[in-house]
Short mmCIF file of N, CA and C in Angstrom, two decimals:
data_model
loop_
_atom_site.label_atom_id
_atom_site.label_comp_id
_atom_site.label_asym_id
_atom_site.label_seq_id
_atom_site.Cartn_x
_atom_site.Cartn_y
_atom_site.Cartn_z
N UNK A 299 6.41 4.06 -12.95
CA UNK A 299 5.24 4.18 -11.65
C UNK A 299 4.90 2.93 -11.05
N UNK A 300 5.43 2.45 -9.92
CA UNK A 300 5.29 1.30 -9.24
C UNK A 300 3.59 1.37 -8.63
N UNK A 301 3.06 0.44 -8.83
CA UNK A 301 1.32 0.30 -8.45
C UNK A 301 1.13 -0.66 -7.53
N UNK A 302 0.99 0.54 -5.89
CA UNK A 302 0.52 -0.16 -5.32
C UNK A 302 -1.11 -0.50 -5.09
N UNK A 303 -1.80 -1.42 -4.70
CA UNK A 303 -3.30 -1.63 -4.77
C UNK A 303 -3.10 -2.18 -2.92
N UNK A 304 -4.32 -1.52 -2.74
CA UNK A 304 -4.65 -1.42 -1.32
C UNK A 304 -6.23 -2.34 -0.75
N UNK A 305 -6.08 -2.90 -0.24
CA UNK A 305 -7.49 -3.90 -0.17
C UNK A 305 -8.55 -3.28 0.81
N UNK A 306 -9.47 -3.63 0.43
CA UNK A 306 -11.38 -2.45 0.85
C UNK A 306 -11.53 -2.55 2.31
N UNK A 307 -10.62 -3.69 3.05
CA UNK A 307 -11.12 -3.80 4.34
C UNK A 307 -11.97 -4.47 4.80
N UNK A 308 -12.95 -5.21 3.79
CA UNK A 308 -13.80 -5.69 3.69
C UNK A 308 -13.84 -7.04 3.24
N UNK A 309 -12.61 -7.57 2.92
CA UNK A 309 -12.38 -8.75 1.71
C UNK A 309 -13.03 -9.99 2.37
N UNK A 310 -13.60 -10.09 1.27
CA UNK A 310 -14.34 -11.76 1.43
C UNK A 310 -13.17 -12.96 1.25
N UNK A 311 -12.61 -14.10 2.41
CA UNK A 311 -11.42 -14.65 1.87
C UNK A 311 -11.66 -15.38 0.57
N UNK A 312 -12.24 -15.78 0.00
CA UNK A 312 -12.22 -16.69 -0.77
C UNK A 312 -12.86 -15.77 -2.34
N UNK A 313 -13.43 -14.89 -2.07
CA UNK A 313 -13.73 -14.12 -3.64
C UNK A 313 -12.49 -13.30 -3.32
N UNK A 314 -11.96 -13.01 -2.65
CA UNK A 314 -11.03 -11.70 -2.64
C UNK A 314 -9.69 -12.36 -3.52
N UNK A 315 -9.42 -13.65 -3.05
CA UNK A 315 -8.20 -14.30 -3.33
C UNK A 315 -8.41 -14.20 -5.18
N UNK A 316 -9.90 -14.70 -5.10
CA UNK A 316 -9.88 -15.03 -6.80
C UNK A 316 -9.42 -13.45 -7.59
N UNK A 317 -10.07 -12.20 -7.11
CA UNK A 317 -9.86 -11.31 -7.61
C UNK A 317 -8.38 -10.96 -7.49
N UNK A 318 -7.77 -10.60 -6.59
CA UNK A 318 -6.42 -10.60 -6.65
C UNK A 318 -5.21 -11.82 -7.26
N UNK A 319 -5.79 -12.56 -8.05
CA UNK A 319 -5.50 -13.68 -8.94
C UNK A 319 -5.47 -13.09 -10.40
N UNK A 320 -6.28 -12.61 -10.50
CA UNK A 320 -6.66 -11.86 -11.84
C UNK A 320 -5.77 -10.51 -11.82
N UNK A 321 -5.83 -9.18 -10.71
CA UNK A 321 -5.07 -8.66 -10.89
C UNK A 321 -3.34 -8.40 -10.51
N UNK A 322 -2.81 -10.02 -10.27
CA UNK A 322 -1.44 -9.78 -10.24
C UNK A 322 -0.84 -9.62 -11.41
N UNK A 323 -0.87 -9.71 -12.58
CA UNK A 323 0.29 -9.73 -13.56
C UNK A 323 0.48 -8.10 -13.43
N UNK A 324 -0.66 -7.22 -12.84
CA UNK A 324 -0.28 -5.83 -12.99
C UNK A 324 0.02 -4.99 -11.57
N UNK A 325 -0.25 -5.92 -10.48
CA UNK A 325 0.16 -5.16 -9.52
C UNK A 325 1.64 -5.40 -8.84
N UNK A 326 2.32 -4.14 -8.78
CA UNK A 326 3.63 -4.34 -8.06
C UNK A 326 3.64 -4.84 -6.58
N UNK A 327 2.72 -4.02 -5.97
CA UNK A 327 2.77 -4.39 -4.62
C UNK A 327 1.07 -4.29 -3.74
N UNK A 328 0.75 -5.86 -3.39
CA UNK A 328 -0.47 -5.91 -2.80
C UNK A 328 -0.53 -5.66 -1.23
N UNK A 329 -1.07 -4.69 -1.17
CA UNK A 329 -1.51 -4.33 0.31
C UNK A 329 -2.50 -4.70 1.15
N UNK A 330 -2.70 -5.43 2.43
CA UNK A 330 -3.89 -6.25 2.59
C UNK A 330 -4.36 -5.31 3.74
N UNK A 331 -4.88 -4.77 3.43
CA UNK A 331 -5.75 -4.06 5.20
C UNK A 331 -6.39 -4.36 5.74
N UNK A 332 -6.80 -5.16 6.51
CA UNK A 332 -8.12 -6.06 6.59
C UNK A 332 -8.06 -6.46 7.98
N UNK A 333 -8.14 -5.33 9.10
CA UNK A 333 -8.15 -5.21 10.28
C UNK A 333 -9.17 -6.45 10.54
N UNK A 334 -10.73 -6.49 9.68
CA UNK A 334 -11.18 -7.45 11.00
C UNK A 334 -10.78 -8.64 10.48
N UNK A 335 -10.31 -9.11 9.73
CA UNK A 335 -9.41 -10.71 9.92
C UNK A 335 -8.61 -10.76 10.98
N UNK A 336 -8.63 -12.19 11.35
CA UNK A 336 -7.91 -12.85 12.54
C UNK A 336 -6.28 -12.81 12.11
N UNK A 337 -5.37 -13.36 12.90
CA UNK A 337 -4.05 -13.40 12.39
C UNK A 337 -4.15 -14.39 11.22
N UNK A 338 -5.02 -15.58 11.95
CA UNK A 338 -4.89 -16.75 11.16
C UNK A 338 -5.68 -16.60 9.86
N UNK A 339 -6.76 -15.81 9.65
CA UNK A 339 -7.16 -15.78 8.34
C UNK A 339 -6.18 -14.86 7.57
N UNK A 340 -5.50 -13.73 7.75
CA UNK A 340 -4.62 -13.22 7.17
C UNK A 340 -3.61 -13.95 6.49
N UNK A 341 -2.98 -15.20 7.40
CA UNK A 341 -2.02 -15.83 7.15
C UNK A 341 -2.53 -16.63 6.07
N UNK A 342 -3.77 -17.14 6.13
CA UNK A 342 -4.17 -18.50 4.98
C UNK A 342 -4.40 -17.36 3.76
N UNK A 343 -4.89 -16.29 3.98
CA UNK A 343 -4.90 -15.36 2.16
C UNK A 343 -3.91 -15.37 1.84
N UNK A 344 -2.65 -14.86 2.90
CA UNK A 344 -1.59 -14.71 2.32
C UNK A 344 -0.58 -16.01 1.96
N UNK A 345 -1.06 -17.31 1.95
CA UNK A 345 -0.50 -18.04 1.69
C UNK A 345 -1.36 -18.79 0.56
N UNK A 346 -2.70 -18.40 0.57
CA UNK A 346 -3.81 -18.83 -0.72
C UNK A 346 -2.88 -17.52 -1.79
N UNK A 347 -2.25 -16.67 -1.54
CA UNK A 347 -1.85 -15.59 -2.88
C UNK A 347 -0.50 -16.16 -3.04
N UNK A 348 -0.18 -16.90 -2.17
CA UNK A 348 1.60 -17.25 -2.39
C UNK A 348 1.58 -18.28 -3.99
N UNK A 349 0.63 -19.56 -3.82
CA UNK A 349 -0.20 -20.11 -4.14
C UNK A 349 -0.30 -19.96 -5.77
N UNK A 350 -0.78 -18.85 -5.66
CA UNK A 350 -1.28 -18.16 -6.91
C UNK A 350 -0.77 -17.74 -7.56
N UNK A 351 0.77 -17.17 -6.67
CA UNK A 351 1.73 -16.83 -8.07
C UNK A 351 2.09 -15.41 -7.38
N UNK A 352 1.58 -14.73 -6.27
CA UNK A 352 2.36 -13.57 -6.11
C UNK A 352 3.96 -14.06 -5.46
N UNK A 353 4.93 -13.43 -5.41
CA UNK A 353 5.95 -13.22 -4.66
C UNK A 353 5.78 -12.61 -3.21
N UNK A 354 6.83 -13.26 -2.30
CA UNK A 354 6.65 -12.55 -0.84
C UNK A 354 7.07 -11.09 -1.17
N UNK A 355 7.63 -10.76 -2.02
CA UNK A 355 8.06 -9.05 -1.71
C UNK A 355 7.18 -8.44 -2.42
N UNK A 356 6.17 -9.26 -2.85
CA UNK A 356 5.06 -8.16 -3.97
C UNK A 356 3.98 -8.30 -2.90
N UNK A 357 3.97 -8.52 -1.54
CA UNK A 357 2.94 -8.60 -0.63
C UNK A 357 3.14 -7.87 0.41
N UNK A 358 2.10 -7.09 0.85
CA UNK A 358 2.38 -6.59 2.31
C UNK A 358 1.24 -6.29 3.21
N UNK A 359 1.40 -6.87 4.61
CA UNK A 359 0.26 -6.77 5.19
C UNK A 359 0.13 -5.34 6.54
N UNK A 360 -0.99 -5.12 6.83
CA UNK A 360 -0.80 -3.96 7.61
C UNK A 360 -1.18 -3.62 8.77
N UNK A 361 -0.25 -3.33 9.59
CA UNK A 361 -0.92 -3.40 10.89
C UNK A 361 1.00 -4.82 11.63
N UNK A 362 0.21 -5.79 10.98
CA UNK A 362 0.09 -6.79 12.03
C UNK A 362 1.76 -7.93 11.75
N UNK A 363 2.63 -6.91 12.42
CA UNK A 363 4.09 -7.36 12.41
C UNK A 363 4.05 -8.77 12.63
N UNK A 364 3.15 -9.85 13.29
CA UNK A 364 3.13 -10.80 13.54
C UNK A 364 3.19 -11.79 12.22
N UNK A 365 2.03 -11.34 11.78
CA UNK A 365 1.86 -11.66 10.81
C UNK A 365 2.68 -11.70 9.41
N UNK A 366 3.30 -11.20 9.65
CA UNK A 366 4.28 -10.15 8.56
C UNK A 366 5.55 -11.25 8.68
N UNK A 367 5.98 -11.38 10.19
CA UNK A 367 7.78 -11.80 10.43
C UNK A 367 6.94 -13.40 9.96
N UNK A 368 5.55 -13.78 10.48
CA UNK A 368 5.20 -15.71 10.50
C UNK A 368 5.50 -15.61 8.53
N UNK A 369 5.07 -14.89 7.83
CA UNK A 369 4.42 -15.43 6.15
C UNK A 369 5.78 -14.92 5.67
N UNK A 370 6.74 -14.22 6.08
CA UNK A 370 8.04 -13.87 5.23
C UNK A 370 7.68 -12.54 4.18
N UNK A 371 7.14 -11.35 4.81
CA UNK A 371 6.61 -10.91 3.81
C UNK A 371 6.48 -8.97 4.30
N UNK A 372 6.14 -8.21 3.64
CA UNK A 372 6.52 -7.01 4.55
C UNK A 372 5.22 -6.50 5.35
N UNK A 373 5.83 -5.16 6.26
CA UNK A 373 4.20 -4.81 7.09
C UNK A 373 4.42 -3.37 6.74
N UNK A 374 2.97 -2.79 6.91
CA UNK A 374 2.98 -1.43 7.09
C UNK A 374 2.58 -0.44 7.92
N UNK A 375 3.46 0.01 8.44
CA UNK A 375 2.85 0.70 9.66
C UNK A 375 2.01 1.79 9.51
N UNK A 376 0.92 1.92 10.50
CA UNK A 376 0.03 3.61 10.46
C UNK A 376 0.40 4.03 11.94
N UNK A 377 -0.65 5.19 11.92
CA UNK A 377 -0.39 5.71 13.42
C UNK A 377 -1.11 4.85 14.50
N UNK A 378 -1.25 4.15 14.48
CA UNK A 378 -2.23 2.65 15.58
C UNK A 378 -1.34 1.61 15.72
N UNK A 379 -0.10 1.74 14.56
CA UNK A 379 0.44 0.53 14.52
C UNK A 379 1.71 0.56 15.97
N UNK A 380 2.30 -0.07 16.11
CA UNK A 380 4.11 -0.47 17.05
C UNK A 380 4.76 0.88 16.10
N UNK A 381 5.36 1.85 17.01
CA UNK A 381 6.82 2.17 16.39
C UNK A 381 7.56 1.46 15.51
N UNK A 382 8.01 2.31 14.39
CA UNK A 382 9.24 2.01 13.57
C UNK A 382 10.26 1.35 14.00
N UNK A 383 10.99 2.24 14.80
CA UNK A 383 12.02 1.84 16.06
C UNK A 383 11.80 0.40 16.60
N UNK A 384 11.14 0.19 17.20
CA UNK A 384 10.35 -1.02 18.17
C UNK A 384 10.22 -1.74 16.92
N UNK A 385 9.31 -2.28 15.92
CA UNK A 385 9.69 -3.11 14.96
C UNK A 385 11.04 -3.41 14.08
N UNK A 386 11.89 -2.33 14.17
CA UNK A 386 13.48 -2.56 13.44
C UNK A 386 14.09 -3.29 14.51
N UNK A 387 14.14 -2.85 15.59
CA UNK A 387 14.84 -3.67 16.55
C UNK A 387 14.90 -4.90 17.33
N UNK A 388 13.62 -5.40 16.94
CA UNK A 388 12.88 -6.79 17.14
C UNK A 388 12.83 -7.48 15.68
N UNK A 389 12.41 -7.04 14.72
CA UNK A 389 12.51 -7.39 13.50
C UNK A 389 13.45 -7.11 12.22
N UNK A 390 14.50 -7.12 12.40
CA UNK A 390 15.92 -6.65 11.63
C UNK A 390 15.53 -6.52 10.54
N UNK A 391 15.36 -7.53 9.83
CA UNK A 391 15.65 -8.29 8.46
C UNK A 391 13.83 -8.00 7.74
N UNK A 392 12.88 -7.69 8.60
CA UNK A 392 11.21 -7.17 8.36
C UNK A 392 11.86 -5.86 7.40
N UNK A 393 11.13 -6.15 5.95
CA UNK A 393 11.05 -5.01 5.03
C UNK A 393 9.59 -3.94 5.54
N UNK A 394 9.33 -2.61 6.08
CA UNK A 394 8.89 -1.99 6.90
C UNK A 394 8.76 -0.53 5.95
N UNK A 395 7.10 -0.22 5.68
CA UNK A 395 6.82 0.90 5.27
C UNK A 395 5.74 1.14 6.37
N UNK A 396 5.76 3.47 6.15
CA UNK A 396 5.15 3.43 7.19
C UNK A 396 4.32 4.52 6.73
N UNK A 397 3.64 5.12 6.94
CA UNK A 397 2.17 5.50 6.87
C UNK A 397 2.36 7.01 7.59
N UNK A 398 2.84 8.21 6.35
CA UNK A 398 2.90 9.64 6.77
C UNK A 398 1.89 10.31 6.54
N UNK A 399 2.18 11.46 7.04
CA UNK A 399 0.92 12.99 6.88
C UNK A 399 1.47 13.94 6.59
N UNK A 400 3.26 13.90 6.98
CA UNK A 400 3.66 15.24 6.85
C UNK A 400 4.89 15.21 6.93
N UNK A 401 5.82 16.16 6.28
CA UNK A 401 7.35 16.17 6.42
C UNK A 401 8.28 15.78 7.59
N UNK A 402 7.85 16.30 8.73
CA UNK A 402 7.94 15.68 9.89
C UNK A 402 7.93 14.57 10.00
N UNK A 403 7.14 13.95 9.61
CA UNK A 403 6.55 12.55 10.12
C UNK A 403 7.89 11.62 9.45
N UNK A 404 7.88 12.08 8.18
CA UNK A 404 8.26 11.38 6.89
C UNK A 404 9.63 11.37 7.52
N UNK A 405 10.30 11.81 8.07
CA UNK A 405 11.73 12.11 8.22
C UNK A 405 11.77 11.73 9.72
N UNK A 406 11.21 11.47 10.56
CA UNK A 406 11.05 10.67 11.40
C UNK A 406 10.89 9.27 11.20
N UNK A 407 10.03 8.63 10.25
CA UNK A 407 10.01 7.28 10.25
C UNK A 407 11.30 6.73 9.68
N UNK A 408 12.08 7.78 8.54
CA UNK A 408 13.48 7.64 8.13
C UNK A 408 14.35 7.33 8.90
N UNK A 409 14.68 8.01 10.03
CA UNK A 409 15.58 8.32 10.98
C UNK A 409 15.58 6.99 11.91
N UNK A 410 13.88 6.42 11.74
CA UNK A 410 14.00 5.07 13.07
C UNK A 410 14.17 3.67 12.18
N UNK A 411 14.31 3.92 10.56
CA UNK A 411 14.24 2.69 9.69
C UNK A 411 13.30 2.43 8.95
N UNK A 412 12.32 3.10 8.47
CA UNK A 412 11.70 2.30 7.79
C UNK A 412 11.89 2.47 5.74
N UNK A 413 11.75 1.27 5.10
CA UNK A 413 12.30 1.05 4.30
C UNK A 413 11.65 1.86 3.27
N UNK A 414 10.24 2.32 3.10
CA UNK A 414 9.84 3.25 2.42
C UNK A 414 8.55 3.66 2.88
N UNK A 415 7.67 4.85 2.36
CA UNK A 415 6.93 6.11 3.10
C UNK A 415 5.50 5.85 2.19
N UNK A 416 4.93 6.16 2.64
CA UNK A 416 3.66 5.69 2.00
C UNK A 416 2.88 7.31 2.26
N UNK A 417 2.80 8.46 1.25
CA UNK A 417 2.78 9.64 2.25
C UNK A 417 0.93 10.47 1.35
N UNK A 418 0.21 10.98 1.62
CA UNK A 418 -0.87 11.32 1.29
C UNK A 418 -1.68 11.80 2.41
N UNK A 419 -2.78 11.80 1.93
CA UNK A 419 -3.56 11.96 0.89
C UNK A 419 -3.53 13.50 0.32
N UNK A 420 -3.58 13.17 -1.61
CA UNK A 420 -2.73 14.02 -2.39
C UNK A 420 -3.37 14.68 -3.16
N UNK A 421 -4.85 14.53 -3.26
CA UNK A 421 -6.13 14.97 -4.02
C UNK A 421 -7.12 14.65 -3.17
N UNK A 422 -8.40 15.33 -3.42
CA UNK A 422 -9.20 14.98 -2.57
C UNK A 422 -9.78 13.40 -2.56
N UNK A 423 -10.29 12.80 -1.62
CA UNK A 423 -10.81 11.34 -1.69
C UNK A 423 -11.94 11.46 -0.67
N UNK A 424 -13.41 10.58 -1.11
CA UNK A 424 -14.18 10.04 -0.37
C UNK A 424 -14.30 9.76 0.82
N UNK A 425 -12.66 9.01 1.26
CA UNK A 425 -12.59 8.31 2.22
C UNK A 425 -11.80 9.18 3.22
N UNK A 426 -11.53 10.56 2.92
CA UNK A 426 -11.37 11.62 4.36
C UNK A 426 -11.85 12.61 3.29
N UNK A 427 -13.11 12.50 3.80
CA UNK A 427 -13.97 14.02 3.19
C UNK A 427 -14.01 15.27 4.02
N UNK A 428 -13.43 14.90 5.04
CA UNK A 428 -13.35 16.09 6.26
C UNK A 428 -12.00 17.07 6.41
N UNK A 429 -10.88 16.23 5.83
CA UNK A 429 -9.42 16.83 5.42
C UNK A 429 -9.16 17.11 4.26
N UNK A 430 -7.92 18.44 4.37
CA UNK A 430 -8.09 18.89 2.55
C UNK A 430 -6.50 17.89 2.36
N UNK A 431 -6.94 18.28 1.12
CA UNK A 431 -5.70 17.33 0.55
C UNK A 431 -4.42 17.90 0.72
N UNK A 432 -3.29 17.42 0.52
CA UNK A 432 -1.76 17.95 0.79
C UNK A 432 -1.56 18.24 -0.11
N UNK A 433 -1.77 17.80 -1.66
CA UNK A 433 -1.47 18.28 -2.47
C UNK A 433 0.36 17.74 -2.98
N UNK A 434 0.52 18.08 -4.50
CA UNK A 434 1.93 17.57 -4.85
C UNK A 434 2.88 18.34 -4.31
N UNK A 435 2.51 19.92 -4.15
CA UNK A 435 4.03 20.10 -3.55
C UNK A 435 4.50 19.77 -2.35
N UNK A 436 3.66 19.28 -1.91
CA UNK A 436 3.95 18.18 -0.04
C UNK A 436 4.16 17.36 -0.46
N UNK A 437 3.97 16.44 -1.95
CA UNK A 437 4.77 15.62 -1.97
C UNK A 437 5.86 15.82 -2.79
N UNK A 438 6.00 16.48 -3.16
CA UNK A 438 7.30 16.62 -3.46
C UNK A 438 8.52 17.25 -2.80
N UNK A 439 8.01 17.93 -1.39
CA UNK A 439 8.96 18.12 -0.53
C UNK A 439 9.45 16.85 0.26
N UNK A 440 8.40 16.10 0.29
CA UNK A 440 8.62 14.61 1.27
C UNK A 440 9.89 13.89 -0.17
N UNK A 441 9.19 14.10 -0.88
CA UNK A 441 10.11 13.22 -1.76
C UNK A 441 12.08 13.91 -2.05
N UNK A 442 11.56 15.13 -1.67
CA UNK A 442 13.18 15.46 -2.13
C UNK A 442 13.81 15.38 -0.71
N UNK A 443 13.11 15.78 0.40
CA UNK A 443 13.88 15.68 1.79
C UNK A 443 14.42 14.11 2.25
N UNK A 444 13.71 13.44 1.92
CA UNK A 444 14.16 12.15 2.32
C UNK A 444 14.92 10.83 1.24
N UNK A 445 15.46 10.08 1.95
CA UNK A 445 15.93 9.32 1.13
C UNK A 445 15.35 8.14 0.87
N UNK A 446 14.42 7.78 0.97
CA UNK A 446 13.35 6.44 1.13
C UNK A 446 12.98 6.57 0.00
N UNK A 447 12.05 5.67 -0.73
CA UNK A 447 11.02 5.25 -1.48
C UNK A 447 9.39 6.35 -1.05
N UNK A 448 8.87 7.41 -2.03
CA UNK A 448 8.00 7.73 -1.35
C UNK A 448 6.78 7.25 -2.51
N UNK A 449 5.38 6.17 -1.95
CA UNK A 449 4.60 6.07 -2.59
C UNK A 449 3.41 7.30 -2.34
N UNK A 450 2.62 7.72 -3.30
CA UNK A 450 1.76 8.43 -3.12
C UNK A 450 0.40 7.87 -2.94
N UNK A 451 -0.72 8.98 -2.39
CA UNK A 451 -2.08 8.09 -1.97
C UNK A 451 -3.07 8.86 -1.77
N UNK A 452 -4.39 8.99 -2.57
CA UNK A 452 -5.50 9.41 -1.85
C UNK A 452 -5.82 10.32 -3.60
N UNK A 453 -6.81 9.72 -3.82
CA UNK A 453 -7.62 10.35 -5.19
C UNK A 453 -6.94 10.31 -6.28
N UNK A 454 -5.94 9.21 -6.42
CA UNK A 454 -5.15 9.27 -7.75
C UNK A 454 -6.06 8.31 -8.64
N UNK A 455 -6.26 9.47 -9.93
CA UNK A 455 -6.73 8.41 -10.86
C UNK A 455 -5.56 8.47 -12.14
N UNK A 456 -5.86 7.51 -12.97
CA UNK A 456 -4.87 7.45 -14.08
C UNK A 456 -4.09 8.84 -14.81
N UNK A 457 -5.51 9.65 -14.92
CA UNK A 457 -4.79 10.93 -15.76
C UNK A 457 -3.85 11.78 -14.59
N UNK A 458 -3.96 11.17 -13.82
CA UNK A 458 -2.83 12.27 -12.66
C UNK A 458 -1.76 11.76 -12.55
N UNK A 459 -1.60 10.46 -12.91
CA UNK A 459 -0.10 9.83 -12.52
C UNK A 459 1.27 10.83 -13.30
N UNK A 460 0.97 11.13 -14.76
CA UNK A 460 1.87 12.21 -14.94
C UNK A 460 2.39 13.45 -13.69
N UNK A 461 1.50 13.43 -13.36
CA UNK A 461 1.51 15.19 -11.95
C UNK A 461 2.62 14.71 -11.01
N UNK A 462 2.24 12.95 -10.58
CA UNK A 462 2.74 12.49 -9.58
C UNK A 462 4.41 12.05 -9.81
N UNK A 463 4.61 11.19 -11.06
CA UNK A 463 5.60 11.37 -11.28
C UNK A 463 6.71 12.26 -11.66
N UNK A 464 6.17 13.36 -11.84
CA UNK A 464 7.14 14.25 -12.15
C UNK A 464 7.59 15.11 -10.94
N UNK A 465 6.57 14.46 -9.69
CA UNK A 465 7.53 14.91 -8.05
C UNK A 465 8.66 14.08 -8.28
N UNK A 466 8.97 12.76 -8.59
CA UNK A 466 10.05 11.74 -8.35
C UNK A 466 9.35 10.86 -7.33
N UNK A 467 8.17 10.84 -6.93
CA UNK A 467 7.44 9.76 -6.57
C UNK A 467 7.76 7.93 -6.88
N UNK A 468 8.22 7.41 -6.01
CA UNK A 468 8.52 6.26 -6.59
C UNK A 468 7.08 5.08 -7.06
N UNK A 469 5.82 5.74 -6.24
CA UNK A 469 4.76 4.65 -6.89
C UNK A 469 3.25 5.68 -6.90
N UNK A 470 2.27 4.38 -7.02
CA UNK A 470 0.86 5.14 -6.31
C UNK A 470 0.40 3.76 -5.58
N UNK A 471 -0.60 4.14 -4.74
CA UNK A 471 -1.37 3.72 -4.10
C UNK A 471 -2.45 3.88 -4.66
N UNK A 472 -3.59 2.54 -4.70
CA UNK A 472 -4.94 2.96 -4.83
C UNK A 472 -5.98 2.10 -4.65
N UNK A 473 -6.98 2.27 -4.31
CA UNK A 473 -7.97 1.07 -3.51
C UNK A 473 -9.24 2.03 -3.98
N UNK A 474 -10.24 2.38 -4.21
CA UNK A 474 -11.19 2.68 -4.77
C UNK A 474 -11.20 3.00 -6.14
N UNK A 475 -10.48 3.22 -6.91
CA UNK A 475 -9.90 3.29 -7.99
C UNK A 475 -10.05 2.27 -8.73
N UNK A 476 -9.55 1.28 -8.48
CA UNK A 476 -9.91 -0.08 -8.64
C UNK A 476 -10.54 -0.86 -8.28
N UNK A 477 -10.54 -1.27 -7.10
CA UNK A 477 -11.72 -2.48 -6.23
C UNK A 477 -13.10 -1.44 -5.97
N UNK A 478 -13.07 -0.28 -6.06
CA UNK A 478 -14.64 0.09 -6.25
C UNK A 478 -14.90 0.07 -7.28
N UNK A 479 -14.15 -0.20 -8.63
CA UNK A 479 -15.21 -0.46 -9.74
C UNK A 479 -15.54 -1.48 -10.18
N UNK A 480 -16.92 -1.38 -10.84
CA UNK A 480 -17.30 -3.01 -11.26
C UNK A 480 -16.83 -3.79 -12.09
N UNK A 481 -15.36 -3.27 -12.40
CA UNK A 481 -14.71 -3.98 -13.58
C UNK A 481 -12.94 -3.91 -12.96
N UNK A 482 -12.84 -4.47 -12.19
CA UNK A 482 -11.57 -4.14 -11.47
C UNK A 482 -10.02 -4.23 -12.06
N UNK A 483 -10.36 -5.28 -13.12
CA UNK A 483 -9.31 -5.39 -14.01
C UNK A 483 -9.33 -4.61 -14.77
N UNK A 484 -10.39 -4.19 -15.68
CA UNK A 484 -10.26 -3.11 -16.23
C UNK A 484 -9.55 -1.67 -15.98
N UNK A 485 -10.02 -1.52 -15.13
CA UNK A 485 -9.55 -0.33 -13.90
C UNK A 485 -8.38 -0.76 -13.93
N UNK A 486 -7.46 -1.46 -13.35
CA UNK A 486 -5.93 -1.65 -13.04
C UNK A 486 -5.37 -1.47 -14.16
N UNK A 487 -5.98 -2.09 -15.44
CA UNK A 487 -5.34 -1.79 -16.76
C UNK A 487 -4.98 -0.17 -16.84
N UNK A 488 -6.02 0.16 -16.92
CA UNK A 488 -5.84 1.99 -17.01
C UNK A 488 -4.68 2.49 -16.36
N UNK A 489 -4.77 1.91 -15.33
CA UNK A 489 -3.63 2.75 -14.36
C UNK A 489 -2.44 2.28 -14.82
N UNK A 490 -2.18 0.97 -15.00
CA UNK A 490 -0.91 0.49 -15.62
C UNK A 490 -1.28 1.08 -17.39
N UNK A 491 -1.86 2.06 -17.83
CA UNK A 491 -1.43 2.24 -19.62
C UNK A 491 -2.16 0.96 -20.63
N UNK A 492 -2.91 0.35 -19.94
CA UNK A 492 -3.11 -0.86 -21.00
C UNK A 492 -4.05 -0.48 -21.40
N UNK A 493 -4.25 -0.38 -22.62
CA UNK A 493 -5.28 -0.49 -23.25
C UNK A 493 -6.39 -1.30 -23.37
N UNK A 494 -7.83 -1.10 -23.01
CA UNK A 494 -8.80 -2.02 -22.76
C UNK A 494 -10.14 -1.74 -23.55
#
């Protein structure tokens, strides 16, 4: 299972880059979900991470198509972002992820040209206390009826990885399970099955 690490949305530019440097060997994809940072700050952070050893195809920035294009990394589109089809038309070589919450949304995103789908939330999560989880059966439907890689998100703990893997999902996305822990390095190793 590929591990997608989602940033907290309240990153400190200096400390965050240092934390991500330690987590890089265990991170398949780092998603920079930082709406409070300016485009220039995001680009500075990305350039720092690239100097520290991240590869461009390991990095994804949420929403900011302009930053993704300038930095040469992928973009993750949400409900508030530009439409997948519009981004694909203007930036045909950009790697585009799309956050989806139903099979219909997943099929539409695939038809518009998304390269991968982030689907959830799968399990109960404190970040969405008022919304019922979609569950592994719904995840399995998305995996079955789409041809793009599907990344599961929401309430995923290390012990739930086998259940996610059984659906055929390509990977998992984690935020608080790693960056919300007192020892993020130990936490990410648990997700990757490394003894700590």
